[in-house]
């Protein structure tokens, strides 16, 4: 079946521009997570949705980062006034969250480069 | 603050050999321990996972060994193949949390042909 998809795969933004990154989770998956992965590092948690509710945004690095999932399916991560330190791969993961299943499935990521 | 310490940072193994990657954690509230494999330009892919009430889990050539008292868990890759060359991450979730994953720093595995 179809996995998690993300678009665009690559994004180059000039410092100060706004960007929007899209995530299409696996159909029927209740939970959706965003992670940020710097070069050579493990992914770091940004935010979590259960259906359309954003239940945890403790990992968002600043108020320039905003995420939404208005209909409980597709999610968008928006970064306003991008800075060079925002350059990273942004990963989306979804999870069925049924019973005690904690398995998260990742998309290919969006590589953001801020120049 | 790193909540799980992963070692080694890099590992080179001959084809057919055993690759072993270790992780150590501190918080006993962690209750789910997956291993992810990541190839360049790809997202992490779930390999195998274990809960602390089980000491070992095997799936094909991949085995997780879990030592609850030592707060350590490891990934063993038997009969390592060049196609296994990738970066491997251990991770955990915490009971009562949103189930977000906290990852180790990663191990770059190279299997020589």
XYZ file of C-alpha atoms in Angstrom:
228
model
C 0.000 0.000 0.000
C 0.973 3.647 -0.230
C 3.326 4.906 2.415
C 3.799 8.372 3.854
C 4.470 10.931 1.154
C 5.975 14.390 1.506
C 6.287 17.316 -0.843
C 8.305 19.006 -2.043
C 11.276 16.686 -1.694
C 13.685 19.607 -1.927
C 13.142 23.256 -1.153
C 15.577 26.139 -1.420
C 14.494 29.328 0.274
C 16.163 32.674 0.685
C 16.529 33.842 4.247
C 13.368 35.594 5.335
C 11.025 33.700 3.006
C 8.116 31.620 4.249
C 7.897 27.926 3.339
C 5.184 25.279 3.570
C 5.933 21.570 3.717
C 3.247 18.986 3.096
C 2.741 15.513 4.537
C 0.273 12.867 3.350
C 0.103 10.154 6.027
C -0.863 6.540 5.518
C -4.628 6.335 5.084
C -6.400 5.694 8.361
C -3.454 6.596 10.564
C -4.664 8.626 13.512
C -1.352 9.994 14.712
C 0.995 12.240 12.794
C 4.415 13.449 13.893
C 6.874 15.999 12.494
C 10.604 15.632 13.112
C 13.619 17.710 12.151
C 16.853 15.975 11.171
C 20.058 17.959 10.992
C 22.914 16.607 8.893
C 24.564 13.652 10.591
C 22.112 13.613 13.491
C 19.094 11.613 14.528
C 15.617 13.049 13.970
C 14.279 15.343 16.684
C 10.608 15.658 17.561
C 8.784 18.831 16.606
C 5.052 18.278 17.040
C 2.296 15.658 17.263
C -1.292 15.442 16.032
C -4.016 13.033 16.979
C -6.541 13.397 14.194
C -6.930 17.167 13.766
C -5.883 18.042 17.310
C -2.336 19.233 17.899
C -1.647 17.630 21.264
C 2.053 18.370 21.632
C 4.093 21.141 20.071
C 6.840 21.199 22.651
C 9.570 20.500 20.088
C 8.878 23.462 17.815
C 12.076 25.558 18.045
C 10.440 28.973 17.770
C 7.157 30.722 17.108
C 8.174 30.931 13.449
C 7.208 27.256 13.176
C 3.554 26.393 12.781
C 1.819 23.102 11.930
C -1.742 22.205 11.107
C -3.841 19.184 10.198
C -7.303 20.688 9.708
C -9.179 17.591 8.526
C -7.198 14.972 10.384
C -5.368 13.732 7.311
C -2.909 15.901 5.364
C -0.637 18.075 7.483
C 1.358 21.184 6.657
C 4.415 22.467 8.480
C 4.957 26.151 7.889
C 8.118 28.057 8.679
C 7.927 31.834 8.596
C 10.875 34.153 7.981
C 13.283 31.262 7.419
C 16.750 31.428 8.917
C 19.902 29.541 7.948
C 19.659 27.403 11.080
C 16.340 26.074 9.757
C 18.232 24.162 7.053
C 17.544 20.485 7.716
C 15.484 17.530 6.551
C 11.916 17.669 7.812
C 10.389 14.246 8.314
C 6.780 13.298 8.761
C 5.686 10.026 10.374
C 2.283 8.481 10.919
C 1.037 5.819 13.273
C -2.125 3.751 13.479
C -2.281 4.091 17.282
C -4.497 1.072 17.769
C -4.199 -0.871 20.984
C -0.562 -0.834 22.011
C 0.851 -0.342 18.517
C 3.424 2.442 18.605
C 4.940 1.822 15.198
C 5.711 5.003 13.299
C 6.242 5.024 9.549
C 8.294 7.797 8.031
C 8.071 9.630 4.755
C 11.138 10.427 2.613
C 11.458 13.899 4.076
C 11.778 17.400 2.662
C 15.296 18.780 2.502
C 15.140 22.511 3.217
C 18.122 24.674 2.384
C 18.020 28.312 3.458
C 20.502 30.525 1.625
C 20.128 16.255 27.000
C 20.643 12.932 25.267
C 18.363 10.345 26.811
C 19.801 7.374 24.928
C 23.493 6.882 24.220
C 24.340 4.961 21.060
C 27.650 3.353 20.144
C 29.738 2.974 18.110
C 29.443 6.044 15.907
C 30.704 4.035 12.939
C 31.242 0.348 12.272
C 32.960 -1.558 9.490
C 32.212 -5.259 9.103
C 33.159 -7.864 6.555
C 30.424 -9.528 4.520
C 29.032 -12.461 6.472
C 30.093 -11.047 9.818
C 27.980 -9.938 12.781
C 27.262 -6.239 13.286
C 26.487 -5.153 16.851
C 25.203 -1.724 17.826
C 24.526 -0.761 21.411
C 22.279 1.726 23.175
C 22.017 2.670 26.837
C 19.215 4.608 28.469
C 18.532 6.068 31.911
C 14.795 6.614 32.302
C 12.855 3.523 33.373
C 9.642 5.074 32.070
C 10.753 4.251 28.538
C 8.583 1.410 27.325
C 9.111 0.885 23.614
C 12.457 0.511 21.874
C 12.554 0.432 18.065
C 15.506 0.341 15.703
C 15.394 2.285 12.454
C 17.494 1.930 9.315
C 18.142 4.950 7.139
C 19.702 5.084 3.681
C 21.017 8.389 2.274
C 18.207 10.550 0.978
C 15.512 8.333 2.492
C 13.402 8.484 5.607
C 14.065 6.128 8.531
C 12.523 2.672 8.086
C 11.372 0.610 11.063
C 13.472 -2.543 11.357
C 12.483 -4.212 14.593
C 11.171 -3.153 17.995
C 10.978 -4.542 21.519
C 9.249 -3.847 24.834
C 11.052 -4.137 28.188
C 9.114 -7.250 29.255
C 10.928 -9.261 26.558
C 14.664 -10.013 26.650
C 15.145 -10.854 22.994
C 13.319 -10.533 19.702
C 14.443 -11.939 16.387
C 13.227 -11.132 12.899
C 15.203 -12.746 10.126
C 18.830 -11.664 10.400
C 18.018 -8.915 12.913
C 17.895 -9.503 16.672
C 17.284 -7.098 19.535
C 18.727 -8.063 22.898
C 17.289 -6.184 25.879
C 18.837 -6.008 29.353
C 16.366 -4.231 31.592
C 18.533 -4.278 34.729
C 21.484 -2.758 32.872
C 19.229 -0.392 30.928
C 20.849 -1.435 27.689
C 19.643 -2.827 24.386
C 21.464 -3.831 21.270
C 20.903 -4.663 17.627
C 22.633 -7.677 16.132
C 22.760 -8.111 12.379
C 23.742 -11.647 11.484
C 25.379 -12.546 8.168
C 25.837 -8.857 7.358
C 25.532 -7.953 3.682
C 26.764 -4.941 1.686
C 23.104 -3.965 1.247
C 22.904 -3.495 5.029
C 25.284 -0.536 4.754
C 23.244 2.338 6.179
C 22.815 4.436 9.293
C 21.066 2.750 12.189
C 19.243 4.575 14.956
C 17.958 3.245 18.227
C 15.004 5.084 19.705
C 12.489 4.971 22.518
C 9.141 6.281 23.589
C 8.020 7.120 27.102
C 4.897 5.819 28.763
C 2.288 8.515 29.271
C 3.748 10.690 26.557
C 2.456 11.440 23.072
C 4.598 8.517 21.891
C 7.065 10.731 20.088
C 10.339 8.977 19.347
C 13.606 10.097 20.889
C 16.510 8.907 18.751
C 20.102 8.008 19.472
C 22.892 9.705 17.570
C 23.148 6.986 14.945
C 25.684 4.388 13.810
C 27.009 4.391 10.264
C 27.470 0.762 9.241
C 29.636 -0.226 6.300
C 29.684 -3.863 5.212
C 32.627 -4.641 2.978
C 32.074 -7.070 0.079
